[in-house]
XYZ file of C-alpha atoms in Angstrom:
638
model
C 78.877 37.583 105.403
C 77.600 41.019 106.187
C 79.409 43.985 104.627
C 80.753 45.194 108.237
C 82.932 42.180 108.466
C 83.739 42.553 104.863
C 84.995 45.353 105.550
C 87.558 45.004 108.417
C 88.481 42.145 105.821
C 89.776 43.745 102.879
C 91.414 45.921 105.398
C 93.422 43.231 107.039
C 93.894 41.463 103.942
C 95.830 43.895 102.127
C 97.924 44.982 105.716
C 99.692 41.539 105.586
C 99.859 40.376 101.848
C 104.033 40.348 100.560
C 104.516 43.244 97.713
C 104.423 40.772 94.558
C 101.289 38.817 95.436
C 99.191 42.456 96.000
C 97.698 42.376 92.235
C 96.897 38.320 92.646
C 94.330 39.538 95.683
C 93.078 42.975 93.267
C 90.162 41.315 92.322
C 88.975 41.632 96.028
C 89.865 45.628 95.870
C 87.654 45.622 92.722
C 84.520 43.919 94.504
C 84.816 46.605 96.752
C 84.543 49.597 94.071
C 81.325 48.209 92.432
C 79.641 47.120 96.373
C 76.627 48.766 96.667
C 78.105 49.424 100.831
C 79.229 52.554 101.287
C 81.416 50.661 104.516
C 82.713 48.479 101.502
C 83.342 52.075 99.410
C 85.842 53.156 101.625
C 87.122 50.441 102.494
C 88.256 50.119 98.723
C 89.142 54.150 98.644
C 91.517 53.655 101.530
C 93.159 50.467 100.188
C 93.364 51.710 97.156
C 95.108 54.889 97.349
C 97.566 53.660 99.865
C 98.364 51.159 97.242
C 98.921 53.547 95.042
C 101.158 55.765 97.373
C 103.388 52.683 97.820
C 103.815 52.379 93.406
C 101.108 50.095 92.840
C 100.388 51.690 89.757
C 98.354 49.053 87.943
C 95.341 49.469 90.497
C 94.457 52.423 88.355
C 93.146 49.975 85.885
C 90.709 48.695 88.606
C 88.515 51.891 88.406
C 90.123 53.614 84.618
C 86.876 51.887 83.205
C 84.163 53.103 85.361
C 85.193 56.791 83.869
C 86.791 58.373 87.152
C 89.050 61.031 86.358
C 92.389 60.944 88.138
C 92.582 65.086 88.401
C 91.098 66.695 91.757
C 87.621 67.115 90.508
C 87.252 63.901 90.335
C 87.820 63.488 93.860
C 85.621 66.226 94.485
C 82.887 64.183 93.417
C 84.515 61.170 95.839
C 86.586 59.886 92.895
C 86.003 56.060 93.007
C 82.459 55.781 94.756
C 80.643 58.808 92.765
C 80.799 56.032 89.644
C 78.476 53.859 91.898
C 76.558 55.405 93.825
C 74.266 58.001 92.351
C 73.103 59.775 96.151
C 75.489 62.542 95.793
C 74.508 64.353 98.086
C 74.040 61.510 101.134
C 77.714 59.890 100.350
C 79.700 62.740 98.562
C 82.064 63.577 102.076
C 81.498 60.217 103.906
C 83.864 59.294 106.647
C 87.283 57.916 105.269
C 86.278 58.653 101.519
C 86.035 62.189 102.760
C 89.340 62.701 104.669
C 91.311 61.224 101.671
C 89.551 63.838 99.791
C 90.848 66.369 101.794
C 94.467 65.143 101.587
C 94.363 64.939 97.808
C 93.136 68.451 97.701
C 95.877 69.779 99.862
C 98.436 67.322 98.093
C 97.411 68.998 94.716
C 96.788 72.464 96.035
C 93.551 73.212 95.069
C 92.818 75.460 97.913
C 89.533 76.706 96.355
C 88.423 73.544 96.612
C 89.733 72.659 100.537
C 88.065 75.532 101.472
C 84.079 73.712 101.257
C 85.730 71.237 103.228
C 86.367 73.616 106.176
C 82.948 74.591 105.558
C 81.323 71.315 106.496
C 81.782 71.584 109.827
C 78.057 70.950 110.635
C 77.570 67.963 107.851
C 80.231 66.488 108.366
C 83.019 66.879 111.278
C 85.212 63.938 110.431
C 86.185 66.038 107.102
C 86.220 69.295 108.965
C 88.281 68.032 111.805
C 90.777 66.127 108.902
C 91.032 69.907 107.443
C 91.827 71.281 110.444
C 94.506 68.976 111.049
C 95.803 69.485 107.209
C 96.185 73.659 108.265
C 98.282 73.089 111.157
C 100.688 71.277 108.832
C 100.609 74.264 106.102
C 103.589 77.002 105.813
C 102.144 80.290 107.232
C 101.914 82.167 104.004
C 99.164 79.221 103.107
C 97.356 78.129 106.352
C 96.579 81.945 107.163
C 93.232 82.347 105.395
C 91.835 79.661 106.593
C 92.370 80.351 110.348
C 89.298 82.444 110.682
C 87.115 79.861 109.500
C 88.665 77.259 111.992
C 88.054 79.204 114.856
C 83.936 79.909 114.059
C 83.852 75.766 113.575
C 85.896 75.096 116.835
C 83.927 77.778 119.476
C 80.883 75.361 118.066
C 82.614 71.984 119.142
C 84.497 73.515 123.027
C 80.841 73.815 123.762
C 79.271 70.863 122.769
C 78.426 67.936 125.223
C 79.972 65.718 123.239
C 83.305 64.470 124.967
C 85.287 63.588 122.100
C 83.652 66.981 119.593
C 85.426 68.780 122.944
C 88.239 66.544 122.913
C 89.134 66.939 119.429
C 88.528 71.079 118.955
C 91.113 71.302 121.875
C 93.374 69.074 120.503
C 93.248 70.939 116.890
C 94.006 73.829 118.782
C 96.851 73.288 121.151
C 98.697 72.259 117.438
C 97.403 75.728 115.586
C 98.252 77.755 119.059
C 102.040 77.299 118.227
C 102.211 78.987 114.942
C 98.979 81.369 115.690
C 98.592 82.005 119.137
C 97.254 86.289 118.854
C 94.502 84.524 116.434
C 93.194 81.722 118.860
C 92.875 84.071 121.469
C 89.344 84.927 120.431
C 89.014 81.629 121.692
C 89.874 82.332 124.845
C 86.980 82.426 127.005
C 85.761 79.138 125.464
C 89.018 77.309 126.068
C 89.390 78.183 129.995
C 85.413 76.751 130.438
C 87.352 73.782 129.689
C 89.437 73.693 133.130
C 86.077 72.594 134.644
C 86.263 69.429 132.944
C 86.686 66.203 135.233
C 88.758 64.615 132.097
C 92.321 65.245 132.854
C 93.522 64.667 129.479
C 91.556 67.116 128.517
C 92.305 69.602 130.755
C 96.023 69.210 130.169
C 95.757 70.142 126.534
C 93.753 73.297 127.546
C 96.360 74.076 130.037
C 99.020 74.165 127.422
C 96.922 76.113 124.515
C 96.262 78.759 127.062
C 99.832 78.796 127.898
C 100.543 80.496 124.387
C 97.301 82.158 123.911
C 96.522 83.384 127.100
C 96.389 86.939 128.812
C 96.818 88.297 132.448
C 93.848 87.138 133.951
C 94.634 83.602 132.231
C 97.917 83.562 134.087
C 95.967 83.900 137.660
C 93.347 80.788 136.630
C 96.810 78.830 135.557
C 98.608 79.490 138.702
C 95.067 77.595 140.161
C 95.046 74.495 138.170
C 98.771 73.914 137.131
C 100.065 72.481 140.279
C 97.316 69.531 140.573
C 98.572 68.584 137.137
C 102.381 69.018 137.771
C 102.726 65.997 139.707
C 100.661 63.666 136.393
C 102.909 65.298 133.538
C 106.372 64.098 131.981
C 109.226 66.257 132.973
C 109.391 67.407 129.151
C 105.819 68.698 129.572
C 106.135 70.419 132.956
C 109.409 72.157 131.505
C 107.695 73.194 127.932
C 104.366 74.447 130.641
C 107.044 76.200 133.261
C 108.608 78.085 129.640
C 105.676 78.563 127.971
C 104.528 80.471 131.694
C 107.703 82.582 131.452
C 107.343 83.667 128.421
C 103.579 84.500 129.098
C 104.681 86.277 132.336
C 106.882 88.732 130.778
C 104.383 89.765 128.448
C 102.248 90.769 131.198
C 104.761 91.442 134.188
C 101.930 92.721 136.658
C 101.625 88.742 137.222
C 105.437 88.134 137.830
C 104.245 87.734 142.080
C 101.823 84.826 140.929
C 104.862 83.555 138.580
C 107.200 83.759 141.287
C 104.944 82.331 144.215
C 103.908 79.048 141.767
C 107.787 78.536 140.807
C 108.073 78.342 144.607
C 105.688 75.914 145.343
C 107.436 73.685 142.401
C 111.003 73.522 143.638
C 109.750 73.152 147.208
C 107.527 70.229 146.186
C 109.105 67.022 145.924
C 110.052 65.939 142.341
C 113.274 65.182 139.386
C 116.531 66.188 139.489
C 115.953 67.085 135.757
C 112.542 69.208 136.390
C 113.881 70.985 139.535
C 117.163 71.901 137.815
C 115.336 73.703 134.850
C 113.188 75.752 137.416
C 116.770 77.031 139.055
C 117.888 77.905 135.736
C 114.958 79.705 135.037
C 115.412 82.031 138.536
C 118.782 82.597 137.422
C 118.094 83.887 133.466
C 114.766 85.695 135.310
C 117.396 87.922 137.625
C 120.547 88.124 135.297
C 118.781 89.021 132.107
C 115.778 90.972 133.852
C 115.690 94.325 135.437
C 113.814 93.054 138.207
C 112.254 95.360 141.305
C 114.155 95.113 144.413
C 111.534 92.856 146.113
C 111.500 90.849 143.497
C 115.248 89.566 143.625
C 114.674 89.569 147.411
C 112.109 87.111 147.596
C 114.330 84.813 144.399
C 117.094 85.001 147.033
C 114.788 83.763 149.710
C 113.763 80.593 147.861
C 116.874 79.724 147.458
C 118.090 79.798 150.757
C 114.647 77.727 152.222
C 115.705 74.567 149.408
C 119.186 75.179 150.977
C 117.743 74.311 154.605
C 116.001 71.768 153.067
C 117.296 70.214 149.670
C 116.253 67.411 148.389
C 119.469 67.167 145.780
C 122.862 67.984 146.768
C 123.470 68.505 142.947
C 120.763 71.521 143.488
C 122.089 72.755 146.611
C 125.852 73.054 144.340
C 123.913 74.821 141.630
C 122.274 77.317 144.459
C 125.524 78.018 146.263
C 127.280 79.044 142.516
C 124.378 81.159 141.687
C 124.457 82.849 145.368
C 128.227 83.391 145.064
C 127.266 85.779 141.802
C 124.165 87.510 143.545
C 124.540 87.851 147.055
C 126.726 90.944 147.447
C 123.867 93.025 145.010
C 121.210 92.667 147.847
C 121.360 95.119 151.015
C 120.744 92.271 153.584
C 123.439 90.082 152.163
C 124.814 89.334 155.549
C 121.423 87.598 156.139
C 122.290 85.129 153.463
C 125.823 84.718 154.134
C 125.061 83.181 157.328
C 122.733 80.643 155.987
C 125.918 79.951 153.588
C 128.432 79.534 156.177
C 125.588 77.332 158.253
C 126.580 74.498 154.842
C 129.986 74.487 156.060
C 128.683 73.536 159.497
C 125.626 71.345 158.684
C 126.583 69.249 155.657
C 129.000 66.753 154.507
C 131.591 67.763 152.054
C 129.529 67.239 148.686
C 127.811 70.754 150.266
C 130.650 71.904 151.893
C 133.072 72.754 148.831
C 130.666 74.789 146.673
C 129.313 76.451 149.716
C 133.680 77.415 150.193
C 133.669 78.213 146.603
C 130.474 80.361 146.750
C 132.080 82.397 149.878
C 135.425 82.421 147.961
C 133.573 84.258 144.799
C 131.724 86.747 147.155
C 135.553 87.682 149.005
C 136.255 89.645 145.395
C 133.022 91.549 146.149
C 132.529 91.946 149.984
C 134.885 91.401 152.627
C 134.119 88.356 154.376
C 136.616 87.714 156.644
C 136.499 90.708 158.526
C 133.153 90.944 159.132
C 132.671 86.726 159.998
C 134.783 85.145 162.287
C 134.462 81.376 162.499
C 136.460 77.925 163.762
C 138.886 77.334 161.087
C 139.584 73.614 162.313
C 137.885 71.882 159.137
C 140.427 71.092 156.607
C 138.022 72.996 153.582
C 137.676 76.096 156.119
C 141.869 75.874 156.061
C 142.437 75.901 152.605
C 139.897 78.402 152.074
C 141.627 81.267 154.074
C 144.867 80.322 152.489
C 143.343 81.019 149.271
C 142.428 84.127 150.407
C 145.671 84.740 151.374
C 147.218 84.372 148.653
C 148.851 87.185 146.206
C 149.423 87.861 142.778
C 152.609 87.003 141.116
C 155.252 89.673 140.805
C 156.686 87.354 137.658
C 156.782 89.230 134.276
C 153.856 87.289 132.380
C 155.799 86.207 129.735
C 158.072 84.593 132.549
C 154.733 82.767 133.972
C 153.692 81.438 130.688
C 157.207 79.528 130.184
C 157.094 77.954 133.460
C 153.444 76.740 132.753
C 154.218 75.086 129.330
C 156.992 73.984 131.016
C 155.496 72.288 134.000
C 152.335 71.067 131.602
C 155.378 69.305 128.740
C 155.736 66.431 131.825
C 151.896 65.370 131.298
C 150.493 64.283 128.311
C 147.246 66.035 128.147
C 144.215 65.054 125.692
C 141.971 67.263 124.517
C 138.378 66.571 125.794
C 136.179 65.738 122.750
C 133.669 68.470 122.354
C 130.027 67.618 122.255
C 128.240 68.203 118.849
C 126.828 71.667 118.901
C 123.138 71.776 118.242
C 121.264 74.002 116.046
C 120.399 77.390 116.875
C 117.982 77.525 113.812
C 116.711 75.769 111.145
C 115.513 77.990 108.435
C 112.016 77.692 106.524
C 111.919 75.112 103.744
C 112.687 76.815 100.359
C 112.265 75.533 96.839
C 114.887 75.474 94.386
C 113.365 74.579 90.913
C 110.017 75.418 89.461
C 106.401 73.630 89.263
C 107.580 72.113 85.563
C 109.502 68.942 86.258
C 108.510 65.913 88.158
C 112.047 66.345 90.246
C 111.503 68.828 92.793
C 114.735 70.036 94.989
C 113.939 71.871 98.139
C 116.354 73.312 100.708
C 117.113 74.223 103.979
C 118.957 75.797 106.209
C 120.179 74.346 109.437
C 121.879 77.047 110.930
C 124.660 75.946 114.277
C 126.678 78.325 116.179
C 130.275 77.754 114.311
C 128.852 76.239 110.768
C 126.071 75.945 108.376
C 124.552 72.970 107.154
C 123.117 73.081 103.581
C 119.938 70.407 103.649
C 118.868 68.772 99.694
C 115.808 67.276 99.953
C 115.245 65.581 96.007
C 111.621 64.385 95.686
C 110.796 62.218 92.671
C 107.075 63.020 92.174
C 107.226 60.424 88.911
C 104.709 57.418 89.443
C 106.386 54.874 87.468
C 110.039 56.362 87.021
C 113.169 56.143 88.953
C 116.245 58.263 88.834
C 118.817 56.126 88.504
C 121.444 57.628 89.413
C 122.084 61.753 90.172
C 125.204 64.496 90.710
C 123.585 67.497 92.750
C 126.603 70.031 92.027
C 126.666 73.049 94.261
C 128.426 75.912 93.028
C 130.465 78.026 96.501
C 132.788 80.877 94.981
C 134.979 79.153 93.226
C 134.457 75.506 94.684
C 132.425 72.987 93.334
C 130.718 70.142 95.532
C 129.388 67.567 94.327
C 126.666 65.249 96.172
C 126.117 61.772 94.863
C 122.907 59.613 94.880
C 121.121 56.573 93.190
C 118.349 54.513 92.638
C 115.649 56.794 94.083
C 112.380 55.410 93.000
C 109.007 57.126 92.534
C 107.139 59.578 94.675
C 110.155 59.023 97.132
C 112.841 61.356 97.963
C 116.478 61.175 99.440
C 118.388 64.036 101.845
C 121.891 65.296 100.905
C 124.003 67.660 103.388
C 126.467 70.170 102.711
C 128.269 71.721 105.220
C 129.633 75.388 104.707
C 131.564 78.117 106.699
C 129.447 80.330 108.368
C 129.354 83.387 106.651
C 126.881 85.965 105.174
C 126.304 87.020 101.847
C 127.722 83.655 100.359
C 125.859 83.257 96.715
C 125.433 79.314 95.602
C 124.141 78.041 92.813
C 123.466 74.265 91.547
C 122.908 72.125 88.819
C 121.240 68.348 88.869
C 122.940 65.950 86.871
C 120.200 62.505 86.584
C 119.657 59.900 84.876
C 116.018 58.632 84.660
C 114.171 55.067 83.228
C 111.169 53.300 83.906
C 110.700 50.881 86.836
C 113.061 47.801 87.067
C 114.012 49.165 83.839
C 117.194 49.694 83.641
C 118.482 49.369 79.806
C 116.596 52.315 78.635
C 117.572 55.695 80.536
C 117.953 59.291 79.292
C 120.300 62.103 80.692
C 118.160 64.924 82.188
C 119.642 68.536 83.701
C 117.622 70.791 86.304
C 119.562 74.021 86.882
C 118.581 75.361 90.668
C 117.507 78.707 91.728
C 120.714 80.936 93.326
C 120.269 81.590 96.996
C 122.653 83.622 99.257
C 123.166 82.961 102.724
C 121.712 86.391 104.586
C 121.863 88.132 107.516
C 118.341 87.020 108.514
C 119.352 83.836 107.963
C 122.048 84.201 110.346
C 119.642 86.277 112.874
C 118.420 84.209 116.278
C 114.542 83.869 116.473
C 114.323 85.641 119.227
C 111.576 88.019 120.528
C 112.789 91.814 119.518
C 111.818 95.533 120.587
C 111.713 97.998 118.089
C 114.996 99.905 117.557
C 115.432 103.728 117.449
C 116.426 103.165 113.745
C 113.477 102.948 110.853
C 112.671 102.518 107.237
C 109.495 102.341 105.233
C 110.251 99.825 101.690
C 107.564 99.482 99.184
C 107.695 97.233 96.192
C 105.423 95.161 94.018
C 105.191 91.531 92.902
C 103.084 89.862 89.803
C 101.909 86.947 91.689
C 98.767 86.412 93.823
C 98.800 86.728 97.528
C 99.626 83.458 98.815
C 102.466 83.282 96.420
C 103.786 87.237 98.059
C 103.288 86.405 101.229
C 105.722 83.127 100.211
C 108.383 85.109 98.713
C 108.623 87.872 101.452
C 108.968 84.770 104.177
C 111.013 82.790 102.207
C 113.630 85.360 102.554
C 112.807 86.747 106.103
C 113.818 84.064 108.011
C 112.767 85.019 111.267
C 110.184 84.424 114.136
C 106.579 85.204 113.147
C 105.077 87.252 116.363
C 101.606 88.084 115.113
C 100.063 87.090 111.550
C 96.468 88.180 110.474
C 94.335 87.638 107.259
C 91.781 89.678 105.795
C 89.944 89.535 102.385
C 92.758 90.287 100.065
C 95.532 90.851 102.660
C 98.124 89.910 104.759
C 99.631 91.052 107.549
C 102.594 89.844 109.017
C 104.526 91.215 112.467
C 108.394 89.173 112.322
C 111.466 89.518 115.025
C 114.701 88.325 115.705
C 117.986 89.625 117.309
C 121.237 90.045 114.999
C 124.396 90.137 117.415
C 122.469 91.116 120.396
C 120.776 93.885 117.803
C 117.319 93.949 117.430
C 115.214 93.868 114.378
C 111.967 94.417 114.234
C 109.644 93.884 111.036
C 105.980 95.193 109.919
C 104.720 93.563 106.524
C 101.587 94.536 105.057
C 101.297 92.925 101.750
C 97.991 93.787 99.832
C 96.699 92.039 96.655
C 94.955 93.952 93.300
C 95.842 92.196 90.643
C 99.637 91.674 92.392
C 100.861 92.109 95.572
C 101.891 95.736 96.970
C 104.218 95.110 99.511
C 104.659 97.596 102.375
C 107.938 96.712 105.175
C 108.722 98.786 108.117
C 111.303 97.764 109.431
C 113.277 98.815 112.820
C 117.103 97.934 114.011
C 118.993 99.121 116.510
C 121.985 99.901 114.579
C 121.886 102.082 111.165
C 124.550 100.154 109.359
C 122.379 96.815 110.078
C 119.393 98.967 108.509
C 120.759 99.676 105.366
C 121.898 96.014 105.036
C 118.727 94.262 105.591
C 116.844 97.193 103.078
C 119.551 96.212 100.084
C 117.844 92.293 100.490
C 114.593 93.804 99.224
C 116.003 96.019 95.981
């Protein structure tokens, strides 16, 4: 049997085998570790170190006596199949052997020694490709030095004639482009070759990296391809490209024509109720929130009024009329569009007919309609609506109103509508609560909604052949205690517990872990263990919205210093800054970080330059809009 079949094999074999008859079939695994194949090799890596991840344990013993260390340096030297194979140099970052040696380095942190992975972008791309797929997983503070070195690889594989090389830099790419979009963009030119491709796959994950990354002249060569690829993409796609566009546009607002002309061509096209509704929204947050030219709003107004003449959706049409009935009276031809209004009350059934009403009805309290249109009021709708405008204000006393409501509602019996669950408005960055010491780790975080906040426990048990049996997680709130109950988590697992709090800032908590630990299916011989948690406070940046911010007319300069190395600074400073990251860059020894966010409608504004000589100088500038705010974001940092 040759070694290629062999090796889909083992593979198979160990996918279907139950739990307790794995170690009856190790002596397979073993065969594998001494094969002179390096197909074999891996085959046995892979098997073997997902048996491990699932508490296999005793597979260690398979490869304990062929003298293979079980710390990272061992792996450097490909762990198992160095013992057997003497070619170091030929096998040392082979294929699968090689991306589970880049996981284990990540996994134990030994960044030093991820970093010749990155490097091997020539010998081998499988590892270099697994790396970059590792950084796009990493917290910023981590994942930033290594960006640099990921972009020189990628330019290599956007121009190589290799489909799949092209495929996968592109791919890598669209992922990093979300958390480091200023840093790809030296990619730019590289990435928009790419729309040339016949592979629409492939052209649809350039579209979207150039969507964050891109500039003004990337907006025009969007506004060219998008629309063949509209009518191929899921409406979640289409409405993450139409935001993503948006966002791009208002950075660069000398392209807000070409925005506006392309949003027309999309809600005149045919398409989903779902995809055509976002793209009204969108008009209506781009005039309301915008201070938009004059033409501008004009030509908004006018595509509205050409889907009214020809909608597709009376649901739409409803949604047009409301957001006319708000608008209208601001433009100086309004009269123009009021007549295309009153044309729904003529044309259309009564689905169009009462919002159009209610649209007119909302622009009598800002123009006066009736004077200056005179119409046929024999429809029933056009009847009721001039008696409504008719109608006068009560003369009652309002106390005197109120009693005859309550009175009138006592005959009904009324239920309260049950309010849908409101979503988050932020989840906060991952924090850790304990130190490096134990094999219990406790991380938090925090999930932030509009009327509460929702304290997240994740408790990992990093043990390999121990299981907490049981564990109290008390959390200490003022003067209240809660306490969070779990059992039976087993090793190099971990369980979620939630606490839900009022929403309020400058709350201090602090925690203790009660457990109780024993071996495996061991459950007569336990000990007691305590881990006391970090304190945390609930801050105002928590609290802040990750939204893009100006820079106020209020400013302060903070220096400090921290004994710890950079990656370990730049940690600490983001671990309490919970906001949006707008621009991060890396340089020799250091960091610098450009965060936002919007307290209250206040903006904040935040420069960090943190700089590492033996410890980390630490230089903040921040900005507010509101003194008071200032001073309370500075105390955080004292």
């Amino acid at each position: 049997m040759t070694s290629k079949i062999k090796n889909k094999i083992i593979r198979s074999l160990f996918c279907i085998v139950p739990d307790e008859m794995v170690y009856d079939f190790s002596k397979y695994l073993n065969e594998c570790f001494i094969s002179k194949s390096d197909e074999l090799i891996n085959s046995g890596v892979l098997v073997g170190y997902t048996l491990i991840s699932k508490n296999f344990t005793k597979i260690k013993d398979l490869y304990t006596p062929l003298q293979i260390t079980d710390d990272i340096h061992g792996y450097q030297r490909l762990a198992w199949t160095n013992s057997v194979n003497q070619d170091i140099g030929n096998c040392i970052y082979k294929n699968e052997a090689g991306v589970i040696c880049v996981r284990i380095a990540v996994k134990k942190r030994n960044y030093d020694l991820f970093k010749t992975f990155l490097n091997l972008r020539i010998s081998d791309k499988f590892v270099f490709f697994e790396a970059c797929k590792q950084v796009a997983e990493m917290n910023e503070e981590i994942s930033v030095q290594f960006i640099s070195t990921i972009c020189q690889g990628l330019k290599k594989f956007l121009k190589s004639d290799n489909f799949y090389e092209k495929f996968s830099a592109i791919k890598t790419l669209s992922r990093l482009s979300l958390k480091y979009p200023k840093n790809i963009e030296i990619l730019n030119k590289e990435i928009e070759d790419l729309l040339q491709e016949n592979s629409k796959s492939l052209t649809m994950f350039t579209i979207s990296t150039l969507l964050k990354t891109g500039n003004e002249e990337t907006i025009d060569r969007l506004m060219k391809y998008l629309p063949e690829f509209m009518t191929e993409m899921d409406d979640t796609y289409k409405i993450l490209g139409l935001n993503a566009l948006l966002t791009l546009t208002l950075k660069n607002k000398s392209r807000i024509d070409a925005f506006i002309e392309f949003i027309k061509g999309c809600i005149l096209a045919k398409g989903t109720l779902n995809f055509k509704m976002h793209i009204i929204k969108i008009l209506n947050k781009f005039i309301t929130e915008n201070k938009v030219e004059e033409i501008i709003f004009e030509r908004i107004l006018n595509i509205f009024i050409i889907y009214l003449e020809d909608s597709e959706y009376f649901e739409i049409s409803s949604e047009i009329l409301g957001i006319l009935g708000q608008q209208i009276y601001k433009s100086k031809n309004y009269k123009k569009y009021v007549m295309h209004i009153y044309n729904r009350l003529i044309l259309e059934d009564h689905k169009i007919k009462i919002p159009a009403v209610q649209c007119i009805f909302d622009l009598s309290k800002k123009i006066d309609v009736d004077k200056e249109f005179n119409f046929d009021c024999g429809d029933e709708i056009l009847k009721n609506f001039y008696m409504n405008l008719s109608l006068q204000k009560f003369n009652t006393p309002k106390y005197q109103v109120t009693d005859k409501m309550l009175e009138y509602l006592s005959k009904y019996n009324l239920q309260e509508e049950k309010k849908e669950e409101i979503q988050e408005f932020k989840i906060c960055r991952e924090i850790q609560l304990n130190d490096d010491t134990s094999e219990i780790f406790i991380f938090l975080k925090k999930v932030i909604k509009l009327d509460k906040i929702i304290l997240e426990f994740k408790i990992e048990n990093r043990f390999e052949d121990v299981q907490v049996k049981n564990g109290n997680l008390n959390i200490k709130i003022k003067d209240n205690v809660n306490v969070l109950n779990f059992k039976n988590l087993l090793p190099l697992k971990n369980v979620l517990l939630q606490l839900e709090i009022n929403k309020e800032e400058g709350i201090n908590v602090n925690g203790v872990l009660d457990y109780e630990i024993c071996l495996l299916d061991d459950f007569n011989d336990s000990e007691n263990e305590t881990l006391t948690l970090k304190p945390f406070q609930i801050t105002v940046f928590d609290l802040m919205d990750n939204k893009y911010a100006n820079k106020g007319n209020f400013n302060r300069l903070i220096q400090f210093y921290l004994n710890c190395n950079l990656v370990e600074g730049t940690k600490k400073i983001l671990d309490l800054i919970n906001l949006k990251i707008l621009e991060q860059s890396n340089k020799k020894n250091s960091n610098i970080i450009v965060l936002c966010g919007t307290y209250f409608k206040k903006n904040c504004f935040i420069e960090c330059n943190i700089e590492y000589t033996n410890g980390c100088q630490c230089y903040l500038n921040i900005w507010c809009d509101d003194q008071d705010l200032l001073e309370k974001l500075c105390n955080y940092f004292n």
